[in-house]
């Protein structure tokens, strides 16, 4: 069974969370905990390049985390979404709610 | 010109419960798709259908469900076979899909049905003497 792995680093005052593996109904709790913990403290970049699937639960977490970040005066961006993640976002019909970065330099 | 590929058939059995989704992913990894976009659609929609099935079915007869996948160069049909009186009641309840923020779970809910509608060509639920099945079709007819 594929596991969800998470790496965290700080870059220019922002937190970058890099996820690899599946974000599904089995792993989304861990995804949720890490995203919410990070977005409370600083702007957050969520790297989804190595994510192999993204379920509605994971998407629901991202949408709520974006709103929570905004309420706290912070921002959340999606970075390098994999093809399947792009399709998952597109399939919700809420594409405009997911700010996607092509490069981290876009933030500087 | 796209070469015609004979349809291939795959099947497996999944246990009820939270492990069904990751085991479904593992099984899908063994399937040979010639179109990556088709594979992604089957994976995403299949997981959402399965997650809803497990959540709304209660105990399944035999504690498991059977999955079948028929795939060719451009299309796929994914079928979930199971038996559940609770799911029959759920299916009859109807209602319109709606996405809403759930303050208790701190996330948006209801996105799965939108995803399924976008990713599939058709989804149908059948129930009868032989049990229940959900069929999802993908790709151009």
PDB file of C-alpha atoms in Angstrom:
ATOM      1  CA  UNK A   1       0.000   0.000   0.000  1.00  0.00           C
ATOM      2  CA  UNK A   2       1.432   3.383  -0.961  1.00  0.00           C
ATOM      3  CA  UNK A   3       2.037   5.758   1.946  1.00  0.00           C
ATOM      4  CA  UNK A   4       1.668   9.521   2.063  1.00  0.00           C
ATOM      5  CA  UNK A   5       4.991  11.171   2.902  1.00  0.00           C
ATOM      6  CA  UNK A   6       5.425  14.776   3.944  1.00  0.00           C
ATOM      7  CA  UNK A   7       8.477  17.032   3.966  1.00  0.00           C
ATOM      8  CA  UNK A   8       8.422  20.503   5.474  1.00  0.00           C
ATOM      9  CA  UNK A   9      10.833  23.363   5.059  1.00  0.00           C
ATOM     10  CA  UNK A  10      10.887  27.113   5.545  1.00  0.00           C
ATOM     11  CA  UNK A  11      11.690  29.400   2.631  1.00  0.00           C
ATOM     12  CA  UNK A  12      11.673  33.206   2.716  1.00  0.00           C
ATOM     13  CA  UNK A  13       9.300  33.307   5.668  1.00  0.00           C
ATOM     14  CA  UNK A  14       6.899  30.810   4.122  1.00  0.00           C
ATOM     15  CA  UNK A  15       6.306  27.178   4.895  1.00  0.00           C
ATOM     16  CA  UNK A  16       6.641  24.719   2.025  1.00  0.00           C
ATOM     17  CA  UNK A  17       4.943  21.356   2.501  1.00  0.00           C
ATOM     18  CA  UNK A  18       5.876  18.735  -0.066  1.00  0.00           C
ATOM     19  CA  UNK A  19       3.523  15.763  -0.257  1.00  0.00           C
ATOM     20  CA  UNK A  20       4.253  12.508  -2.070  1.00  0.00           C
ATOM     21  CA  UNK A  21       1.882   9.595  -2.568  1.00  0.00           C
ATOM     22  CA  UNK A  22      -1.897   9.311  -2.275  1.00  0.00           C
ATOM     23  CA  UNK A  23      -4.195  11.849  -0.601  1.00  0.00           C
ATOM     24  CA  UNK A  24      -7.340   9.738  -0.256  1.00  0.00           C
ATOM     25  CA  UNK A  25      -9.963   8.927   2.346  1.00  0.00           C
ATOM     26  CA  UNK A  26      -7.373   6.782   4.156  1.00  0.00           C
ATOM     27  CA  UNK A  27      -4.589   9.395   4.339  1.00  0.00           C
ATOM     28  CA  UNK A  28      -6.401  12.726   4.237  1.00  0.00           C
ATOM     29  CA  UNK A  29      -6.493  13.149   8.046  1.00  0.00           C
ATOM     30  CA  UNK A  30      -2.723  13.435   8.152  1.00  0.00           C
ATOM     31  CA  UNK A  31      -2.854  15.793   5.159  1.00  0.00           C
ATOM     32  CA  UNK A  32      -5.432  17.906   6.961  1.00  0.00           C
ATOM     33  CA  UNK A  33      -3.462  18.082  10.216  1.00  0.00           C
ATOM     34  CA  UNK A  34      -0.248  19.195   8.529  1.00  0.00           C
ATOM     35  CA  UNK A  35      -1.901  21.770   6.264  1.00  0.00           C
ATOM     36  CA  UNK A  36      -3.914  23.340   9.079  1.00  0.00           C
ATOM     37  CA  UNK A  37      -0.960  23.370  11.463  1.00  0.00           C
ATOM     38  CA  UNK A  38       1.212  25.109   8.889  1.00  0.00           C
ATOM     39  CA  UNK A  39      -1.337  27.654   7.657  1.00  0.00           C
ATOM     40  CA  UNK A  40      -1.942  28.946  11.194  1.00  0.00           C
ATOM     41  CA  UNK A  41       1.656  30.147  11.435  1.00  0.00           C
ATOM     42  CA  UNK A  42       2.688  31.471   8.028  1.00  0.00           C
ATOM     43  CA  UNK A  43       1.929  31.676   4.318  1.00  0.00           C
ATOM     44  CA  UNK A  44       1.908  28.154   2.946  1.00  0.00           C
ATOM     45  CA  UNK A  45       3.023  26.601  -0.335  1.00  0.00           C
ATOM     46  CA  UNK A  46       1.643  23.095  -0.883  1.00  0.00           C
ATOM     47  CA  UNK A  47       3.791  21.159  -3.353  1.00  0.00           C
ATOM     48  CA  UNK A  48       1.660  18.486  -5.018  1.00  0.00           C
ATOM     49  CA  UNK A  49       4.079  17.444  -7.766  1.00  0.00           C
ATOM     50  CA  UNK A  50       4.474  13.919  -6.391  1.00  0.00           C
ATOM     51  CA  UNK A  51       0.873  13.369  -5.299  1.00  0.00           C
ATOM     52  CA  UNK A  52      -0.535  10.302  -7.043  1.00  0.00           C
ATOM     53  CA  UNK A  53      -4.215  10.906  -6.307  1.00  0.00           C
ATOM     54  CA  UNK A  54      -6.247  13.657  -4.635  1.00  0.00           C
ATOM     55  CA  UNK A  55      -9.698  12.790  -3.350  1.00  0.00           C
ATOM     56  CA  UNK A  56     -12.639  15.054  -2.619  1.00  0.00           C
ATOM     57  CA  UNK A  57     -11.669  14.884   1.063  1.00  0.00           C
ATOM     58  CA  UNK A  58      -8.232  16.327   0.299  1.00  0.00           C
ATOM     59  CA  UNK A  59      -9.702  18.957  -1.988  1.00  0.00           C
ATOM     60  CA  UNK A  60     -12.200  19.892   0.699  1.00  0.00           C
ATOM     61  CA  UNK A  61      -9.338  20.389   3.146  1.00  0.00           C
ATOM     62  CA  UNK A  62      -7.474  22.637   0.711  1.00  0.00           C
ATOM     63  CA  UNK A  63     -10.534  24.785   0.030  1.00  0.00           C
ATOM     64  CA  UNK A  64     -11.244  25.238   3.731  1.00  0.00           C
ATOM     65  CA  UNK A  65      -7.575  25.879   4.539  1.00  0.00           C
ATOM     66  CA  UNK A  66      -7.430  28.604   1.894  1.00  0.00           C
ATOM     67  CA  UNK A  67     -10.381  30.356   3.465  1.00  0.00           C
ATOM     68  CA  UNK A  68      -8.946  29.972   6.945  1.00  0.00           C
ATOM     69  CA  UNK A  69      -5.595  31.354   5.768  1.00  0.00           C
ATOM     70  CA  UNK A  70      -7.325  34.360   4.243  1.00  0.00           C
ATOM     71  CA  UNK A  71      -9.210  35.053   7.477  1.00  0.00           C
ATOM     72  CA  UNK A  72      -5.886  35.098   9.298  1.00  0.00           C
ATOM     73  CA  UNK A  73      -4.272  37.430   6.762  1.00  0.00           C
ATOM     74  CA  UNK A  74      -2.193  34.632   5.256  1.00  0.00           C
ATOM     75  CA  UNK A  75      -2.117  32.881   1.903  1.00  0.00           C
ATOM     76  CA  UNK A  76      -2.011  29.318   0.619  1.00  0.00           C
ATOM     77  CA  UNK A  77      -0.815  28.337  -2.837  1.00  0.00           C
ATOM     78  CA  UNK A  78      -0.752  25.081  -4.755  1.00  0.00           C
ATOM     79  CA  UNK A  79       2.634  24.440  -6.371  1.00  0.00           C
ATOM     80  CA  UNK A  80       3.423  22.151  -9.315  1.00  0.00           C
ATOM     81  CA  UNK A  81       0.225  20.058  -9.182  1.00  0.00           C
ATOM     82  CA  UNK A  82       0.699  16.676 -10.853  1.00  0.00           C
ATOM     83  CA  UNK A  83      -1.517  15.885 -13.861  1.00  0.00           C
ATOM     84  CA  UNK A  84      -3.940  13.856 -11.779  1.00  0.00           C
ATOM     85  CA  UNK A  85      -4.150  16.655  -9.207  1.00  0.00           C
ATOM     86  CA  UNK A  86      -4.918  19.148 -11.990  1.00  0.00           C
ATOM     87  CA  UNK A  87      -7.697  16.883 -13.194  1.00  0.00           C
ATOM     88  CA  UNK A  88      -9.066  16.476  -9.676  1.00  0.00           C
ATOM     89  CA  UNK A  89      -9.182  20.255  -9.167  1.00  0.00           C
ATOM     90  CA  UNK A  90     -10.779  20.775 -12.587  1.00  0.00           C
ATOM     91  CA  UNK A  91     -13.426  18.151 -11.858  1.00  0.00           C
ATOM     92  CA  UNK A  92     -14.746  20.028  -8.813  1.00  0.00           C
ATOM     93  CA  UNK A  93     -15.830  23.008 -10.890  1.00  0.00           C
ATOM     94  CA  UNK A  94     -14.057  25.263  -8.363  1.00  0.00           C
ATOM     95  CA  UNK A  95     -10.828  25.757 -10.312  1.00  0.00           C
ATOM     96  CA  UNK A  96     -10.776  29.492  -9.593  1.00  0.00           C
ATOM     97  CA  UNK A  97     -10.596  28.783  -5.846  1.00  0.00           C
ATOM     98  CA  UNK A  98      -7.200  27.080  -6.174  1.00  0.00           C
ATOM     99  CA  UNK A  99      -4.329  29.525  -6.757  1.00  0.00           C
ATOM    100  CA  UNK A 100      -1.608  27.621  -8.596  1.00  0.00           C
ATOM    101  CA  UNK A 101       2.035  28.664  -8.750  1.00  0.00           C
ATOM    102  CA  UNK A 102       4.341  27.699 -11.585  1.00  0.00           C
ATOM    103  CA  UNK A 103       7.512  28.818  -9.832  1.00  0.00           C
ATOM    104  CA  UNK A 104       8.288  29.956  -6.310  1.00  0.00           C
ATOM    105  CA  UNK A 105       9.949  33.022  -7.831  1.00  0.00           C
ATOM    106  CA  UNK A 106       6.443  34.253  -8.681  1.00  0.00           C
ATOM    107  CA  UNK A 107       6.048  35.035  -4.978  1.00  0.00           C
ATOM    108  CA  UNK A 108       9.129  37.236  -4.721  1.00  0.00           C
TER     109      UNK A 108
ATOM    110  CA  UNK B   1      -5.217   6.644 -36.621  1.00  0.00           C
ATOM    111  CA  UNK B   2      -5.620   4.893 -33.284  1.00  0.00           C
ATOM    112  CA  UNK B   3      -4.990   1.164 -33.391  1.00  0.00           C
ATOM    113  CA  UNK B   4      -7.874  -0.894 -32.168  1.00  0.00           C
ATOM    114  CA  UNK B   5      -7.038  -2.729 -28.961  1.00  0.00           C
ATOM    115  CA  UNK B   6      -9.017  -5.692 -27.763  1.00  0.00           C
ATOM    116  CA  UNK B   7     -10.760  -4.917 -24.458  1.00  0.00           C
ATOM    117  CA  UNK B   8      -9.086  -6.401 -21.410  1.00  0.00           C
ATOM    118  CA  UNK B   9     -10.950  -7.531 -18.316  1.00  0.00           C
ATOM    119  CA  UNK B  10      -9.706  -7.275 -14.749  1.00  0.00           C
ATOM    120  CA  UNK B  11     -11.407  -8.158 -11.500  1.00  0.00           C
ATOM    121  CA  UNK B  12     -10.701  -8.346  -7.800  1.00  0.00           C
ATOM    122  CA  UNK B  13     -12.341  -8.464  -4.383  1.00  0.00           C
ATOM    123  CA  UNK B  14     -12.051  -5.663  -1.847  1.00  0.00           C
ATOM    124  CA  UNK B  15     -12.829  -5.828   1.883  1.00  0.00           C
ATOM    125  CA  UNK B  16     -15.371  -3.421   3.313  1.00  0.00           C
ATOM    126  CA  UNK B  17     -13.929  -0.663   5.481  1.00  0.00           C
ATOM    127  CA  UNK B  18     -11.316   2.081   5.136  1.00  0.00           C
ATOM    128  CA  UNK B  19      -8.684  -0.148   3.508  1.00  0.00           C
ATOM    129  CA  UNK B  20     -10.887  -0.595   0.430  1.00  0.00           C
ATOM    130  CA  UNK B  21      -9.703   2.649  -1.179  1.00  0.00           C
ATOM    131  CA  UNK B  22      -5.921   2.113  -0.873  1.00  0.00           C
ATOM    132  CA  UNK B  23      -6.359  -1.513  -1.964  1.00  0.00           C
ATOM    133  CA  UNK B  24      -8.370  -0.290  -4.953  1.00  0.00           C
ATOM    134  CA  UNK B  25      -5.442   1.978  -5.865  1.00  0.00           C
ATOM    135  CA  UNK B  26      -3.001  -0.923  -5.566  1.00  0.00           C
ATOM    136  CA  UNK B  27      -5.185  -3.046  -7.828  1.00  0.00           C
ATOM    137  CA  UNK B  28      -5.544  -0.271 -10.378  1.00  0.00           C
ATOM    138  CA  UNK B  29      -1.739   0.003 -10.517  1.00  0.00           C
ATOM    139  CA  UNK B  30      -1.682  -3.521 -11.941  1.00  0.00           C
ATOM    140  CA  UNK B  31      -4.009  -2.585 -14.808  1.00  0.00           C
ATOM    141  CA  UNK B  32      -2.450  -1.692 -18.141  1.00  0.00           C
ATOM    142  CA  UNK B  33      -3.909   1.522 -19.586  1.00  0.00           C
ATOM    143  CA  UNK B  34      -2.793   2.827 -22.975  1.00  0.00           C
ATOM    144  CA  UNK B  35      -4.195   6.294 -22.174  1.00  0.00           C
ATOM    145  CA  UNK B  36      -2.885   8.018 -19.036  1.00  0.00           C
ATOM    146  CA  UNK B  37      -5.778  10.492 -18.946  1.00  0.00           C
ATOM    147  CA  UNK B  38      -8.275   7.636 -19.000  1.00  0.00           C
ATOM    148  CA  UNK B  39      -6.383   5.961 -16.170  1.00  0.00           C
ATOM    149  CA  UNK B  40      -6.507   9.151 -14.084  1.00  0.00           C
ATOM    150  CA  UNK B  41     -10.267   9.498 -14.618  1.00  0.00           C
ATOM    151  CA  UNK B  42     -10.910   5.896 -13.604  1.00  0.00           C
ATOM    152  CA  UNK B  43      -8.727   6.284 -10.532  1.00  0.00           C
ATOM    153  CA  UNK B  44     -10.251   9.538  -9.286  1.00  0.00           C
ATOM    154  CA  UNK B  45     -13.877   8.668  -9.982  1.00  0.00           C
ATOM    155  CA  UNK B  46     -13.452   5.063  -8.882  1.00  0.00           C
ATOM    156  CA  UNK B  47     -12.148   6.175  -5.496  1.00  0.00           C
ATOM    157  CA  UNK B  48     -15.025   8.619  -5.009  1.00  0.00           C
ATOM    158  CA  UNK B  49     -17.644   6.027  -5.936  1.00  0.00           C
ATOM    159  CA  UNK B  50     -16.000   3.455  -3.693  1.00  0.00           C
ATOM    160  CA  UNK B  51     -15.721   5.886  -0.793  1.00  0.00           C
ATOM    161  CA  UNK B  52     -19.429   6.749  -1.070  1.00  0.00           C
ATOM    162  CA  UNK B  53     -20.347   3.093  -1.384  1.00  0.00           C
ATOM    163  CA  UNK B  54     -18.416   2.132   1.760  1.00  0.00           C
ATOM    164  CA  UNK B  55     -19.747   5.115   3.711  1.00  0.00           C
ATOM    165  CA  UNK B  56     -23.421   4.597   2.876  1.00  0.00           C
ATOM    166  CA  UNK B  57     -23.700   0.832   2.678  1.00  0.00           C
ATOM    167  CA  UNK B  58     -23.251  -0.312   6.264  1.00  0.00           C
ATOM    168  CA  UNK B  59     -22.093  -3.929   6.563  1.00  0.00           C
ATOM    169  CA  UNK B  60     -21.765  -5.584   3.161  1.00  0.00           C
ATOM    170  CA  UNK B  61     -22.953  -9.122   2.609  1.00  0.00           C
ATOM    171  CA  UNK B  62     -19.884 -11.325   2.927  1.00  0.00           C
ATOM    172  CA  UNK B  63     -17.869  -8.355   4.212  1.00  0.00           C
ATOM    173  CA  UNK B  64     -16.579  -7.575   0.720  1.00  0.00           C
ATOM    174  CA  UNK B  65     -17.358  -6.251  -2.728  1.00  0.00           C
ATOM    175  CA  UNK B  66     -16.202  -7.329  -6.179  1.00  0.00           C
ATOM    176  CA  UNK B  67     -14.788  -4.922  -8.723  1.00  0.00           C
ATOM    177  CA  UNK B  68     -14.509  -5.400 -12.473  1.00  0.00           C
ATOM    178  CA  UNK B  69     -12.827  -3.261 -15.035  1.00  0.00           C
ATOM    179  CA  UNK B  70     -13.211  -3.533 -18.787  1.00  0.00           C
ATOM    180  CA  UNK B  71     -10.707  -1.327 -20.610  1.00  0.00           C
ATOM    181  CA  UNK B  72      -9.666  -0.755 -24.222  1.00  0.00           C
ATOM    182  CA  UNK B  73      -7.708   1.983 -25.998  1.00  0.00           C
ATOM    183  CA  UNK B  74     -10.198   4.775 -25.345  1.00  0.00           C
ATOM    184  CA  UNK B  75     -12.909   3.620 -22.975  1.00  0.00           C
ATOM    185  CA  UNK B  76     -13.372   1.877 -19.661  1.00  0.00           C
ATOM    186  CA  UNK B  77     -16.226   0.466 -17.630  1.00  0.00           C
ATOM    187  CA  UNK B  78     -15.762   0.045 -13.897  1.00  0.00           C
ATOM    188  CA  UNK B  79     -18.332  -2.009 -12.002  1.00  0.00           C
ATOM    189  CA  UNK B  80     -18.748  -2.467  -8.256  1.00  0.00           C
ATOM    190  CA  UNK B  81     -20.783  -5.547  -7.222  1.00  0.00           C
ATOM    191  CA  UNK B  82     -22.065  -5.741  -3.651  1.00  0.00           C
ATOM    192  CA  UNK B  83     -25.121  -6.397  -1.494  1.00  0.00           C
ATOM    193  CA  UNK B  84     -26.407  -3.779   0.912  1.00  0.00           C
ATOM    194  CA  UNK B  85     -29.929  -2.955   2.050  1.00  0.00           C
ATOM    195  CA  UNK B  86     -28.638   0.281   3.609  1.00  0.00           C
ATOM    196  CA  UNK B  87     -27.243   1.436   0.273  1.00  0.00           C
ATOM    197  CA  UNK B  88     -30.541   0.676  -1.436  1.00  0.00           C
ATOM    198  CA  UNK B  89     -32.277   2.963   1.055  1.00  0.00           C
ATOM    199  CA  UNK B  90     -29.622   5.616   0.564  1.00  0.00           C
ATOM    200  CA  UNK B  91     -29.953   5.425  -3.229  1.00  0.00           C
ATOM    201  CA  UNK B  92     -33.714   5.874  -2.994  1.00  0.00           C
ATOM    202  CA  UNK B  93     -33.362   8.978  -0.849  1.00  0.00           C
ATOM    203  CA  UNK B  94     -32.234  10.986  -3.912  1.00  0.00           C
ATOM    204  CA  UNK B  95     -31.407  14.664  -3.482  1.00  0.00           C
ATOM    205  CA  UNK B  96     -29.292  17.173  -5.397  1.00  0.00           C
ATOM    206  CA  UNK B  97     -25.498  17.206  -4.951  1.00  0.00           C
ATOM    207  CA  UNK B  98     -24.420  20.200  -2.906  1.00  0.00           C
ATOM    208  CA  UNK B  99     -20.987  21.354  -1.780  1.00  0.00           C
ATOM    209  CA  UNK B 100     -20.924  22.836   1.722  1.00  0.00           C
ATOM    210  CA  UNK B 101     -18.440  23.725   4.428  1.00  0.00           C
ATOM    211  CA  UNK B 102     -18.575  21.305   7.375  1.00  0.00           C
ATOM    212  CA  UNK B 103     -17.474  23.203  10.489  1.00  0.00           C
ATOM    213  CA  UNK B 104     -17.102  20.035  12.554  1.00  0.00           C
ATOM    214  CA  UNK B 105     -14.747  18.356  10.093  1.00  0.00           C
ATOM    215  CA  UNK B 106     -13.226  21.666   8.987  1.00  0.00           C
ATOM    216  CA  UNK B 107     -13.433  20.935   5.289  1.00  0.00           C
ATOM    217  CA  UNK B 108     -15.704  21.304   2.331  1.00  0.00           C
ATOM    218  CA  UNK B 109     -17.935  18.278   1.729  1.00  0.00           C
ATOM    219  CA  UNK B 110     -20.025  17.168  -1.191  1.00  0.00           C
ATOM    220  CA  UNK B 111     -17.335  17.622  -3.835  1.00  0.00           C
ATOM    221  CA  UNK B 112     -17.193  13.916  -4.648  1.00  0.00           C
ATOM    222  CA  UNK B 113     -20.455  13.797  -6.594  1.00  0.00           C
ATOM    223  CA  UNK B 114     -19.400  16.784  -8.697  1.00  0.00           C
ATOM    224  CA  UNK B 115     -16.126  15.023  -9.433  1.00  0.00           C
ATOM    225  CA  UNK B 116     -17.878  11.799 -10.420  1.00  0.00           C
ATOM    226  CA  UNK B 117     -20.213  13.681 -12.751  1.00  0.00           C
ATOM    227  CA  UNK B 118     -17.296  15.408 -14.476  1.00  0.00           C
ATOM    228  CA  UNK B 119     -14.988  12.421 -14.755  1.00  0.00           C
ATOM    229  CA  UNK B 120     -17.451   9.819 -16.030  1.00  0.00           C
ATOM    230  CA  UNK B 121     -19.549   9.552 -19.147  1.00  0.00           C
ATOM    231  CA  UNK B 122     -22.266   7.766 -17.239  1.00  0.00           C
ATOM    232  CA  UNK B 123     -22.867   6.262 -13.798  1.00  0.00           C
ATOM    233  CA  UNK B 124     -25.750   3.940 -13.040  1.00  0.00           C
ATOM    234  CA  UNK B 125     -26.917   2.031  -9.983  1.00  0.00           C
ATOM    235  CA  UNK B 126     -28.819  -1.227 -10.382  1.00  0.00           C
ATOM    236  CA  UNK B 127     -30.373  -3.454  -7.751  1.00  0.00           C
ATOM    237  CA  UNK B 128     -32.120  -6.775  -8.082  1.00  0.00           C
ATOM    238  CA  UNK B 129     -32.136 -10.422  -7.107  1.00  0.00           C
ATOM    239  CA  UNK B 130     -28.472 -10.753  -8.006  1.00  0.00           C
ATOM    240  CA  UNK B 131     -27.504  -7.901  -5.705  1.00  0.00           C
ATOM    241  CA  UNK B 132     -26.423  -4.328  -6.192  1.00  0.00           C
ATOM    242  CA  UNK B 133     -24.022  -2.846  -8.694  1.00  0.00           C
ATOM    243  CA  UNK B 134     -22.707   0.566  -9.627  1.00  0.00           C
ATOM    244  CA  UNK B 135     -21.410   0.931 -13.165  1.00  0.00           C
ATOM    245  CA  UNK B 136     -19.272   3.843 -14.276  1.00  0.00           C
ATOM    246  CA  UNK B 137     -18.330   4.407 -17.915  1.00  0.00           C
ATOM    247  CA  UNK B 138     -15.424   6.481 -19.106  1.00  0.00           C
ATOM    248  CA  UNK B 139     -14.168   7.851 -22.403  1.00  0.00           C
ATOM    249  CA  UNK B 140     -15.848   8.574 -25.718  1.00  0.00           C
ATOM    250  CA  UNK B 141     -18.559   6.074 -26.699  1.00  0.00           C
TER     251      UNK B 141
END
